XYZ file of C-alpha atoms in Angstrom:
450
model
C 15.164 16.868 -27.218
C 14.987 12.904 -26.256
C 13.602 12.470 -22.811
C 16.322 11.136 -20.134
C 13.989 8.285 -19.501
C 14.533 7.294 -24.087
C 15.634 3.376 -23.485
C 15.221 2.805 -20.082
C 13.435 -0.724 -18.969
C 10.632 -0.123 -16.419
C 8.319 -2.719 -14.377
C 5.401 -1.785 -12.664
C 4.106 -3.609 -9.275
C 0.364 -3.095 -8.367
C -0.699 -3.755 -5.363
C -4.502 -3.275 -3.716
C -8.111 -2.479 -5.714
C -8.957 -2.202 -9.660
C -8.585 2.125 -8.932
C -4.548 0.934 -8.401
C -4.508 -0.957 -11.377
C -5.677 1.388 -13.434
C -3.384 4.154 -12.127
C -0.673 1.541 -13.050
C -1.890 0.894 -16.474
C -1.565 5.102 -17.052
C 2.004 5.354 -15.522
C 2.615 2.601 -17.870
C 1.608 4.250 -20.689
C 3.145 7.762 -19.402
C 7.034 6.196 -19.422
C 6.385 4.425 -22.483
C 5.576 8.002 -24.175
C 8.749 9.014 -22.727
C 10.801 5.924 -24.487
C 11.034 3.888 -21.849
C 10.701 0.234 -22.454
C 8.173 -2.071 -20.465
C 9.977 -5.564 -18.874
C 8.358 -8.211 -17.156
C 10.813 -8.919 -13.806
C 12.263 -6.408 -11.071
C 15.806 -7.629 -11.902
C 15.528 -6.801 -15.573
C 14.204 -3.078 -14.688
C 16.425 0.236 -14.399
C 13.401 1.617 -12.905
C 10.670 -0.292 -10.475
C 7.359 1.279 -9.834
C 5.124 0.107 -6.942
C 1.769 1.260 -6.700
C 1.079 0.990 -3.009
C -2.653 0.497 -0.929
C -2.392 1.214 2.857
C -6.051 -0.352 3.687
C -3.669 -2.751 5.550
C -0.737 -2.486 8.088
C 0.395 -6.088 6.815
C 0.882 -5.166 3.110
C 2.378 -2.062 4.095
C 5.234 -3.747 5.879
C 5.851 -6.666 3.671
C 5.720 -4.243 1.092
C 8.514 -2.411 2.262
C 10.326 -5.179 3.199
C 10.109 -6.223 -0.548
C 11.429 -2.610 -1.863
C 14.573 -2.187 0.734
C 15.650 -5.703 -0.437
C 15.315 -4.956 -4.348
C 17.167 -1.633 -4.267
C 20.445 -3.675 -3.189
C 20.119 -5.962 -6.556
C 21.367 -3.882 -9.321
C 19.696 -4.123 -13.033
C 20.706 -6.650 -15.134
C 23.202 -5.489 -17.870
C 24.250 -2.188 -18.671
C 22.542 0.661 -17.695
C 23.435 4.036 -18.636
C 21.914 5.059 -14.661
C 24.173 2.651 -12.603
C 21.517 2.158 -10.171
C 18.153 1.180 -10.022
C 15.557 3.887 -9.438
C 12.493 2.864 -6.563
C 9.571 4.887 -7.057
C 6.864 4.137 -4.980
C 3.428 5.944 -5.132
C -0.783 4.840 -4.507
C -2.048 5.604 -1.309
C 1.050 5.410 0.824
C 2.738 7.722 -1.438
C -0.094 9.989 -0.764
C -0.686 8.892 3.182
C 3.328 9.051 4.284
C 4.828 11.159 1.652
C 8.716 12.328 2.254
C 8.466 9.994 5.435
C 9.013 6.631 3.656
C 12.519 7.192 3.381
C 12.652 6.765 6.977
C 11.077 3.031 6.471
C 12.771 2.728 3.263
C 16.410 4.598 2.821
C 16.908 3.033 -0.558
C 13.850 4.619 -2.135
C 14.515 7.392 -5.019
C 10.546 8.850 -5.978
C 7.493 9.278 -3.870
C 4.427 10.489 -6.109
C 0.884 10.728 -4.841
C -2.722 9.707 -5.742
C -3.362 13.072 -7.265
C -0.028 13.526 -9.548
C 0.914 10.450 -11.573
C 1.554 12.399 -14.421
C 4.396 13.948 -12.523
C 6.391 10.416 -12.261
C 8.557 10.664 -15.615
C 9.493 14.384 -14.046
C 10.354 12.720 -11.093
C 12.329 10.069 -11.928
C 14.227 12.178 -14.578
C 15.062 14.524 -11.624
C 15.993 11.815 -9.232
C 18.243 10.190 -12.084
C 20.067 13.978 -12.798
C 20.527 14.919 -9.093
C 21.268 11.066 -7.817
C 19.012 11.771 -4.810
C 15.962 11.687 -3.343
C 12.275 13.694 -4.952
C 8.918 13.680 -3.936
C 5.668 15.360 -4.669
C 2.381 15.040 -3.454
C -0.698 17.335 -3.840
C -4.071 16.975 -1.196
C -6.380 17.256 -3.460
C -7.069 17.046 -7.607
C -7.342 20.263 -9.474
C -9.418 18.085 -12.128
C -10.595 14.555 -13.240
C -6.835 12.747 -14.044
C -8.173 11.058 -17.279
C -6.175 12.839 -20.246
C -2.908 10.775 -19.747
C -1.706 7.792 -22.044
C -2.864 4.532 -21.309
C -1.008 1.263 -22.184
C -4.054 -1.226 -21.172
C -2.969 -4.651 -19.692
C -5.533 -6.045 -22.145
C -6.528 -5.523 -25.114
C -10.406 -7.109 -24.812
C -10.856 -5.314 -21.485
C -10.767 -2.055 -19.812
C -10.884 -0.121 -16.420
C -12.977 2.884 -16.741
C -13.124 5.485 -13.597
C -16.164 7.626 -13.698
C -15.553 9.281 -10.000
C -12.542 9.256 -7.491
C -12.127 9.911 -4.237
C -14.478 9.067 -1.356
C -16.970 11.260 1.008
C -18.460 8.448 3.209
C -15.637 8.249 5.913
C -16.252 4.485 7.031
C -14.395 5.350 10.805
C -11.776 2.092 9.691
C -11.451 3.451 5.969
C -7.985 5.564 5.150
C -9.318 6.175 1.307
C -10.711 9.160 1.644
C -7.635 10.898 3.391
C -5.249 9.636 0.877
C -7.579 9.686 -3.210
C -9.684 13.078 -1.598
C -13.204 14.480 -1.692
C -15.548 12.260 -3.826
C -15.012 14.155 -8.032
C -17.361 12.937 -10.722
C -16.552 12.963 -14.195
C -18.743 14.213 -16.980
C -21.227 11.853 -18.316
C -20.307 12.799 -22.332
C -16.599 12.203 -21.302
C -17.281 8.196 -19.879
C -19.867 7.825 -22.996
C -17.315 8.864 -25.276
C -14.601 7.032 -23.698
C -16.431 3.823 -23.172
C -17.603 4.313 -27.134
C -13.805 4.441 -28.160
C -13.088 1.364 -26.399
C -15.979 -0.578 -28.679
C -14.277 0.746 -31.744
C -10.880 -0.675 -30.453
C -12.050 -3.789 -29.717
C -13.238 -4.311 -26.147
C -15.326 -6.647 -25.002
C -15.920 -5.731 -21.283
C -15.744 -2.677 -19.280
C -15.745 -1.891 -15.683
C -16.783 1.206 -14.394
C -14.527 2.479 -11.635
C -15.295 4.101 -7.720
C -14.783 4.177 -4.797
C -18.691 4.062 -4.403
C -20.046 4.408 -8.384
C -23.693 4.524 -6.396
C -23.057 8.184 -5.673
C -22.136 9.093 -8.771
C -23.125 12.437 -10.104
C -24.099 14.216 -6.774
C -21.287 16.545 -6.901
C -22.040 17.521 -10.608
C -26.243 17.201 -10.878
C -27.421 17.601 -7.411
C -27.920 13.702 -6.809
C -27.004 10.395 -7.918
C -26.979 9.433 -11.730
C -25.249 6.302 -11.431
C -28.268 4.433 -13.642
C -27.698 7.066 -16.780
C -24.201 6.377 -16.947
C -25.096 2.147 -17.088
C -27.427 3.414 -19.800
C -25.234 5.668 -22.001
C -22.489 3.055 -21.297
C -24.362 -0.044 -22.168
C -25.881 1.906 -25.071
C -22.345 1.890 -27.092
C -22.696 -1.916 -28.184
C -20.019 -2.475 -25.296
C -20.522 -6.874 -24.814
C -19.959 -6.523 -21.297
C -20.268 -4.140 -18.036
C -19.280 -4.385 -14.522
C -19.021 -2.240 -11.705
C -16.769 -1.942 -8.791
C -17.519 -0.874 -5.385
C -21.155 -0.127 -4.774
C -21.770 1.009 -1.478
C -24.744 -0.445 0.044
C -26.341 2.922 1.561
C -26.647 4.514 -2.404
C -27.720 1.660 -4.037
C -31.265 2.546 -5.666
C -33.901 0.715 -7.382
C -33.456 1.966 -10.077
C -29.786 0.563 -10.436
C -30.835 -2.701 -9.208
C -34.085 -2.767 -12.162
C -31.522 -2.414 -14.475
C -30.285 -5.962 -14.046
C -33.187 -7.201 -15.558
C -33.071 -4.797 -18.241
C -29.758 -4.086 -19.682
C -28.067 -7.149 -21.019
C -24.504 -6.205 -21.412
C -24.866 -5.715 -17.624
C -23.151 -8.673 -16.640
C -25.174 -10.680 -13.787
C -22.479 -9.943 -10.663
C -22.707 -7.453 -7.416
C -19.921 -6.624 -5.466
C -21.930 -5.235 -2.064
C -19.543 -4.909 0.602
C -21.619 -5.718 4.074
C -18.614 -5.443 6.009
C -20.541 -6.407 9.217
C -24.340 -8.355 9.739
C -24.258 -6.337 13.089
C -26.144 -3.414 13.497
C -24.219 -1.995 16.047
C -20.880 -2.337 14.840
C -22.385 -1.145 11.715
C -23.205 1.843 13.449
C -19.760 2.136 14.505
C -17.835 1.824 11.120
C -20.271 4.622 10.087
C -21.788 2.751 7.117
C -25.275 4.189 7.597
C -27.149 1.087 7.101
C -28.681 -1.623 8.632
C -28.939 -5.533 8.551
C -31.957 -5.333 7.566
C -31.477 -3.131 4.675
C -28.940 -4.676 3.183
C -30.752 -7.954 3.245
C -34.113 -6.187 1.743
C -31.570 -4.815 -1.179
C -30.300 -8.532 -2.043
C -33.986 -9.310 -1.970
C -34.855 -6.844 -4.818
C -31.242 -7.620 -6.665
C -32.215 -11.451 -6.886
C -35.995 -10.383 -7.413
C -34.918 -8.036 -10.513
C -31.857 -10.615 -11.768
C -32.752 -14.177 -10.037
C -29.137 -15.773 -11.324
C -27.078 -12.944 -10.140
C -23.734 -13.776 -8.259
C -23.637 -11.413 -5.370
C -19.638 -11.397 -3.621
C -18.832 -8.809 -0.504
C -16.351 -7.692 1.951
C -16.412 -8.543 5.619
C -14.194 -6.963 8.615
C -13.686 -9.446 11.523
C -12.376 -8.123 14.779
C -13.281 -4.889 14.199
C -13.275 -2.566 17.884
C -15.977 -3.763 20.533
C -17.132 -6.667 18.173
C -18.649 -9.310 20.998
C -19.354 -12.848 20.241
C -23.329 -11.708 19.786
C -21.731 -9.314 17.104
C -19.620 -12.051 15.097
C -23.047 -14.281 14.939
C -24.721 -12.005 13.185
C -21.823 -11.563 11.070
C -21.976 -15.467 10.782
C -25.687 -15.841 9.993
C -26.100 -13.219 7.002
C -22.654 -14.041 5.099
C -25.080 -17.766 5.513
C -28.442 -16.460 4.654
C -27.051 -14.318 1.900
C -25.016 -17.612 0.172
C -22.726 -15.122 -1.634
C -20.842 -16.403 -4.683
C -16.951 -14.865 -3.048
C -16.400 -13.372 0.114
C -13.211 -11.291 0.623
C -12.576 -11.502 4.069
C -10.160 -8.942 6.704
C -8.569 -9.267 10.048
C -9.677 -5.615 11.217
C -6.079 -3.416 10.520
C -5.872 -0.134 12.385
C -4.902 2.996 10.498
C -3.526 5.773 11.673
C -5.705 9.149 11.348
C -8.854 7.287 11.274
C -11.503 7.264 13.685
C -11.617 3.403 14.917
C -7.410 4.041 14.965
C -8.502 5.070 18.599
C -11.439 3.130 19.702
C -10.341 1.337 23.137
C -11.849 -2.015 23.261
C -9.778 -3.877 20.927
C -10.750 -7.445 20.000
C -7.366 -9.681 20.839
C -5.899 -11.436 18.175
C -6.166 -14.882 18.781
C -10.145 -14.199 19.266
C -10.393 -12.338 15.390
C -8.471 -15.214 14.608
C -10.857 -17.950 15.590
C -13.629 -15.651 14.438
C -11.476 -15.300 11.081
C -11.474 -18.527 10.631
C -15.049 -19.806 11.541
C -16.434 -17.518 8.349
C -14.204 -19.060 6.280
C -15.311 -22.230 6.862
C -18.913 -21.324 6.123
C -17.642 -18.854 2.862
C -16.530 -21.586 1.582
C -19.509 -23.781 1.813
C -22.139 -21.399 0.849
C -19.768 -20.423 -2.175
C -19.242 -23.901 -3.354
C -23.193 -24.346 -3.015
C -23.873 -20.828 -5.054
C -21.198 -22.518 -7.938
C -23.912 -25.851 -8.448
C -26.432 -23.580 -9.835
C -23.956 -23.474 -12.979
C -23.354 -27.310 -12.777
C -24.753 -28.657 -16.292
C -25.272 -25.054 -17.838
C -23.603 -24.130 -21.032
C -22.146 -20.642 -20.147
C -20.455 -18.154 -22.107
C -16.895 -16.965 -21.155
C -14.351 -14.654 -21.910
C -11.522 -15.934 -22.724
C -7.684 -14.787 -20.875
C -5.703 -17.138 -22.566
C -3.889 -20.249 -21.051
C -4.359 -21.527 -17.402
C -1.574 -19.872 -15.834
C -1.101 -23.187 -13.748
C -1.810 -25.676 -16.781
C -0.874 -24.539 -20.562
C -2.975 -26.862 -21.899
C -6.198 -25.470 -20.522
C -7.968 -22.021 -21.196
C -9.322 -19.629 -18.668
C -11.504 -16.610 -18.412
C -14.340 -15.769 -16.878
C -18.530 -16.289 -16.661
C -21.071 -13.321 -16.667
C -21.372 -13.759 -12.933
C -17.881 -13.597 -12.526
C -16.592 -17.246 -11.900
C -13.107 -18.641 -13.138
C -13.982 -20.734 -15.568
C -11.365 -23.920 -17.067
C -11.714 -26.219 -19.748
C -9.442 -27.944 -22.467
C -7.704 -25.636 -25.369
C -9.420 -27.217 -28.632
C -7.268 -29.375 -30.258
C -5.473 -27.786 -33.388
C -6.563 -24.308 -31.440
C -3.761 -21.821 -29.639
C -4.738 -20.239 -26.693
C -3.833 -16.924 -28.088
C -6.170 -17.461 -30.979
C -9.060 -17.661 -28.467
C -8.233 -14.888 -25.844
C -10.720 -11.777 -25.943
C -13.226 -13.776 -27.728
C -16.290 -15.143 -25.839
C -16.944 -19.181 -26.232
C -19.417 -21.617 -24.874
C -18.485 -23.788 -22.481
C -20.564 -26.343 -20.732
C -19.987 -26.515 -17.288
C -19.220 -30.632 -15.789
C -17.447 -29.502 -12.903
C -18.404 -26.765 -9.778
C -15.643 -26.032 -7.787
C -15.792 -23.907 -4.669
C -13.856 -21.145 -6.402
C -13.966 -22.654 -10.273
C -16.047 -24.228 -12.766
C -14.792 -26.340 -15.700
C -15.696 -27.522 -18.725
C -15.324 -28.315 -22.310
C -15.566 -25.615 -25.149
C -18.622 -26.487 -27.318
């Protein structure tokens, strides 16, 4: 029996981190087993998927605002529906559930963090009864990794090797909407990452919400480092990581930087604050002065390593002392990229009800005096490469000039330069080419091809 979803046109937004993206690129590949057909534009879709992150009140809203406007704009063409079908799942899915109709009337599917591969159900449901479904479950039964996967590309994959999150930062909402903190099997990410090398992939990144901790739940403590071993072991080009929280982070993770060279030369350590008391507060279970002995050892073991972070300005009680010490180790530490936040409340978590919120205007100023120095620090980290001949992966064209490829550097950097003459862009994507570097940009370098 053909599935009622057999010739439908889908598009999938993604908002939020890598974990989202992935999720997408498996919902992808679930409606395309059910005979949908992929498009690349909201108007051209009978049904629109957005994968949703709540970290933010801002997205959230402007997020909404986006779906209650496109439910009014019928498909393009025929369609055998006569309606568009919304589906909207990721963390607010999971966070709000059935109660996003009330902020969106139009919507037809709400799926959670824990059941993707319940979306073609649900849509085929919504589509028979013309109404409303949603589903949610609070936590996994097991490890969601036996579903199809249409990868965005074909040189590069996402790899999850835990979900879910057991720190409980008090300003974090992740671990009440992805769950308890579920490793997968070491054989199974071997294996998977080994099937990836056969296909063709170039570069891997292993996925978390803090890959440091991996392996507690099934061996009694971390085994993050065996699982950079088995994975690097396949013949896999490239590895990367993403997030690594700074409180797990051992030595013996950080030694193999010098060691491993498919582990590419780039740390994403969010600090989130260089005070210790507001440290204290977000319930990160470090200090300052940890985290700066840990960049210490990463640029002892790896000395050209690109180190990037998150930081949270405003956050409850944060005094001017606080914000200086913010200031003074995003300067000391001269990070590569610095992805910055206006502290966002969320409901159900702890800092939610703190008192003494920081006004807006003052987060504001605050916001943007770290930019400022982000921005020169990063554009100083970028001369190191100035000169170097640096191998890069290629994407394929510049998406803002056709002429010119880009991709990106072992430590992580956008990198342009010039198509070849006589070359196509597609011919080069997924392969890795020299380029030498003649310009260092604060967010770029660029080149020629040699």
């Amino acid at each position: 029996m053909n599935s009622v979803l057999e010739g439908l046109s889908y598009n999938v937004q993604t908002f939020g981190c890598q974990m989202n993206k992935h999720d997408s690129e498996r919902i992808s590949g679930l409606l395309r087993s059910k005979g949908a057909v992929e498009v690349d534009s909201i108007e051209d879709a009978d049904v629109v998927v957005f994968m949703t992150c709540c970290v933010r009140e801002s997205a959230e809203t402007r997020l909404l605002g986006h779906v209650n406007s496109i439910k009014n704009m019928p498909p393009k063409g025929s369609s055998r529906v006569g309606r568009r079908i919304v589906a909207i799942g990721g963390c607010m899915g999971q966070n709000y559930g059935e109660g996003l109709l009330e902020r969106a009337p139009g919507i037809d599917v709400v799926f959670g963090t824990h059941n993707i591969s319940e979306l073609p159900k649900l849509v085929e449901a919504s589509i028979a009864s013309e109404g409303f479904e949603h589903h949610t479950l609070l936590q996994a039964d097991d490890f969601p990794t036996d579903l199809p996967t249409k990868r965005e590309s074909p040189w590069s994959a996402w790899l999850p090797i835990t979900i879910g999150c057991d720190n409980y930062c008090t300003y974090c909402i992740v671990p009440y909407v992805r769950g308890r903190e579920k490793s997968r099997p070491m054989d199974d990410i071997v294996s998977e990452a080994a099937s990836y090398v056969a296909d063709g992939v170039k570069e891997i990144t292993l996925l978390g919400q803090n890959v440091n901790s991996y392996g507690r739940d099934l061996y009694g403590s971390p085994a993050f480092a065996k699982v950079l071993e088995g994975v690097c072991g396949t013949g896999i080009e490239r590895v990367r990581f993403a997030t690594s929280h700074p409180k797990d982070l051992s030595d013996e993770v950080i030694s193999l930087f010098g060691s491993l060279p498919a582990l590419m030369p780039a740390l994403h350590l969010p600090v989130q604050s260089g005070s210790n008391r507001v440290l204290e507060r977000m319930n990160r279970r470090y200090t300052r002065e940890h985290y700066l002995e840990l960049v210490a050892k990463m640029r002892e073991a790896c000395p050209d390593v690109a180190l990037s972070t998150d930081v949270i300005v405003g956050f409850p009680g944060e005094t001017d002392a606080d914000f200086e010490d913010t200031l003074a180790l995003v300067d000391e530490v001269g990070y590569n990229q610095v992805f910055t936040f206006i502290y966002s409340p969320r409901t159900g978590t702890p800092a939610a009800s703190y008192p003494d919120a920081v006004p807006r205007p003052v987060a504001q100023r605050r916001f943007d005096a770290l930019f400022g120095v982000v921005e020169k620090r990063a554009f100083e980290a970028n001369q190191d490469d100035l000169g170097k001949v640096v191998p890069v992966l290629v994407e394929g064209a510049s998406k803002g000039d056709g002429s010119r490829l880009s991709g990106r550097s072992p430590r992580n950097q956008n990198v342009h330069a010039p198509i070849p003459e006589g070359v196509a862009a597609s011919d080069l994507a997924g392969r890795i080419v020299e380029v030498k570097v003649n310009e260092a940009k604060t967010w770029y370098l660029a080149g020629e091809v040699v």
